[in-house]
Structures are given as structure tokens and as C-alpha cells.
């Protein structure tokens, strides 16, 4: 093993690239050229991106697409989506168009409450701790006033602080379980700052609390951090239409199609192996919007999957039923999103994506994102229970295969045309490309 590098973060960008290229790649010159090819020609824009993280050497592109015709509560949206998977934007657009003429997506925010916790240990009597926390509460609130003033002006702030006895889980373990409203901000910094202040006040107040006089360290704070599990920051999206309105589009009568859709969702409600893939399809839509709008997709993913497992079994996030002659298809997801703060005003493409969406409030963005997730789920299931997923998926993947094989524009045009009437598979594409390149 070679020696670890010292002081890498202090290297210039050029030095970092050279070091990486020489140490880890077979063709350093090519590596350097490739990394620089992805730099933005506008120095100021490049510097902005360089400064988002540490040790930046280049930019990593994802395609930014747009799925138009989303009728959400009567308003028409074109939804920006950043994603690499070939068929996602096409499927979202198709589902949006389909539901656009059937009443569109109805969405509703069910809650916007976020959570954070101060995790601490206390070795003494739980009744004494309870009395202490009650006594300390005015100081906790007062000490955090400087942090909460702005948020309160915007209609948010601390909603509740509760002492939770968690000794069943771990000896001596307690929490301050805290709830917040953060308006249009995702709120991570606000929540974490508040929590750290609560912890500091708790420790300071404990030092002078008479009943703790004989204790060395009554409150041992381990950590203070928001939770990405946000079951009360929840949004619902729904589509519905008379079963007869499903007659035309799926190669079978509407009733059979609706029944097959309901069964597909029932399987995802009963069977975790299927539920994970089912929900992954929903996240294809959700993540793409979350990324395009500069939100934290890791936080969203963690929270959504925890929510899907809240019953103790991992289940579908969406539901389907046939009721009163209607097919009803809905989704509930926890989405802690922001439309101010973070990258939202900083990343030019994020700013533009939000503008395309009409500069939505955070709750409105929750609704739009949930609609994209439901559309994606509808698109995937409607293929799965009819012609299968590969026909559409491989059609969209065709260009990737052709690009991988270095196909010319002329070859691409010919083969795209050919595969309009033939099933795409990797081997069939290779064969047709070969025939084209070696006729006779
Ligand atoms: C692929 O990215 C997503 C699907 O697997 C979702 C699903 O199976 O429902 C098609």
C-alpha cells in the first residue's frame, strides 16, 4: 500500500486532479482532459459549484427533463425531473396526459410537522427528571428565542417539547422529543440549532437544580439531531375515474384492467419483496423532482422507507380500490421539502426549476412531488399488468445501447425507425446494428 496523501484539501484543484489521475488511473492525461471537459466555461458558475462541497474536481451531470401536462388540483404544471433512468420522464408525461383528461391529480397536505431529538442519559429517579425538565422549560424556551424569532415571524417555530422515557430500549436513556414547523424551509439547520441550544440549556440548568446537588453529571447529552422520519409531514395524492373510462388504453376492458391494478397493489401491500420494487418505482418520480428542486433526496428516501415499514412490515405506499364504479388510486408519503434555504436560491438550475413550478411554497412542492410519484407508480403498474415493463423500458433504453456501440446519427435514425415495429432487446439491437454495418 502506498502512503496516505497529506493535506489533500489544501491542494489546488489542478493539483488534486493531477494527483488523482496519476495515482489511480491508467491514462492520467485522458482523465485530466475528461474532468476538465465537464467544467463550466463560465468561471463564476464553476466556482459556485466548486464551493458546494470539498475537494471538487469536476461536475457530475444528470439529465434534467420535464414532464408536462400535470393537472394538479386544476392547475397545470410542467414538472422538472433530474434522473438518469431512460423511461422515467416518458412514463410520467404519459400518465400526466392520461389523468389530465380524467380530472387530474387531487393532492392534499395532511401535515407539515418535523421532528428532532436531544438524546441523553440520566442515572437518577425518573420522577425527579420529569420535575426538572418541567422546571427547565421556561429557560429552554427563553434561551432559544434568538433562534426561533425569524421562524416565528414566518409562522413556524417550536410546536412541542416532550420528555420521553426510553429506558425500555437502553439503560438510563431519555429524549427530548421536539416538534417543529419550518414553513417553506426544509428546516434542518433551524431544527439542529434549536436542539443544540435545548441541550446546552438542559445541562446548564441541571448544574443548579437542587435535587441534582449530589450528582456529578446528572444530564449526559449524547447528541442532538433532527429526525428524517417525518410521519406527520405527510402529503396525499389521488387520481380516480369511472372504470369505464379505462376501456380504451390498455388492450383490455377497463374492468379487467382496474382489477389487475388493484391486485398488483394488494401484492405490494402483502409482500415486502414486491413492495420494495413497487415503492422504488414511486421514488423514481419523487427523487427526480426532489433532486431537480435542490432538496435532500437521502433524507426523503430514508423517511419514506421508514414510513412504508411503520406497521412493522414493509408495505406499498400507494393504494388502489374499485368503489362506486370508480377506479381510485392514491399515495401517501412523508416529504420534508424546502423551497427556501439550502441550494434553492444558490443553484441556478434549481432556482429555474422552482420558477418553472411557479415558485411553490414547500407544501405545494410536497403536492407536486407526490403527484409525480403517483404518476410514476401508475405508469409502472399499468405496464406490468398489461404488456410487461420491458417493451417500454427497452424502447427508451435503445439509445443507450446505440450510444454504447458508438452508433452514428444515421445508424441511430435507421434503428429507431426499425424498432418502432420490433421488440427491443440487447441482442436484437446488436444484430441489427451488425447487419447495418456489414450488409450482405
Ligand atoms: C424500475 O425503475 C421501476 C419498476 O421496477 C417499478 C415497479 O416494478 O413497480 C418498473
Short mmCIF file of C-alpha atoms and ligand atoms in Angstrom, two decimals, residues 85 87-88 274 277-282 284 376-377 380-381 384 389 393, ligand 1:
data_model
loop_
_atom_site.label_atom_id
_atom_site.label_comp_id
_atom_site.label_asym_id
_atom_site.label_seq_id
_atom_site.Cartn_x
_atom_site.Cartn_y
_atom_site.Cartn_z
CA UNK A 85 -33.16 6.28 -15.94
CA UNK A 87 -38.07 5.64 -19.18
CA UNK A 88 -38.99 7.74 -16.12
CA UNK A 274 -42.58 -6.74 -4.25
CA UNK A 277 -39.68 -2.53 -6.05
CA UNK A 278 -43.18 -1.05 -6.18
CA UNK A 279 -42.05 1.81 -3.92
CA UNK A 280 -38.81 2.16 -5.87
CA UNK A 281 -40.98 2.95 -8.89
CA UNK A 282 -42.73 5.66 -6.86
CA UNK A 284 -38.29 7.24 -9.48
CA UNK A 376 -44.76 7.01 -11.95
CA UNK A 377 -46.40 4.21 -9.97
CA UNK A 380 -45.10 1.19 -13.98
CA UNK A 381 -48.11 -0.85 -12.80
CA UNK A 384 -46.58 -4.52 -15.58
CA UNK A 389 -42.28 -3.49 -18.35
CA UNK A 393 -38.31 0.28 -20.92
C1 LIG B 1 -37.97 0.49 -12.45
O1 LIG B 1 -37.10 1.56 -12.24
C2 LIG B 1 -39.21 0.64 -11.59
C3 LIG B 1 -40.18 -0.55 -11.63
O2 LIG B 1 -39.48 -1.75 -11.30
C4 LIG B 1 -41.26 -0.24 -10.63
C5 LIG B 1 -42.21 -1.39 -10.37
O3 LIG B 1 -41.84 -2.56 -10.56
O4 LIG B 1 -43.35 -1.09 -9.96
C6 LIG B 1 -40.73 -0.73 -13.01
#
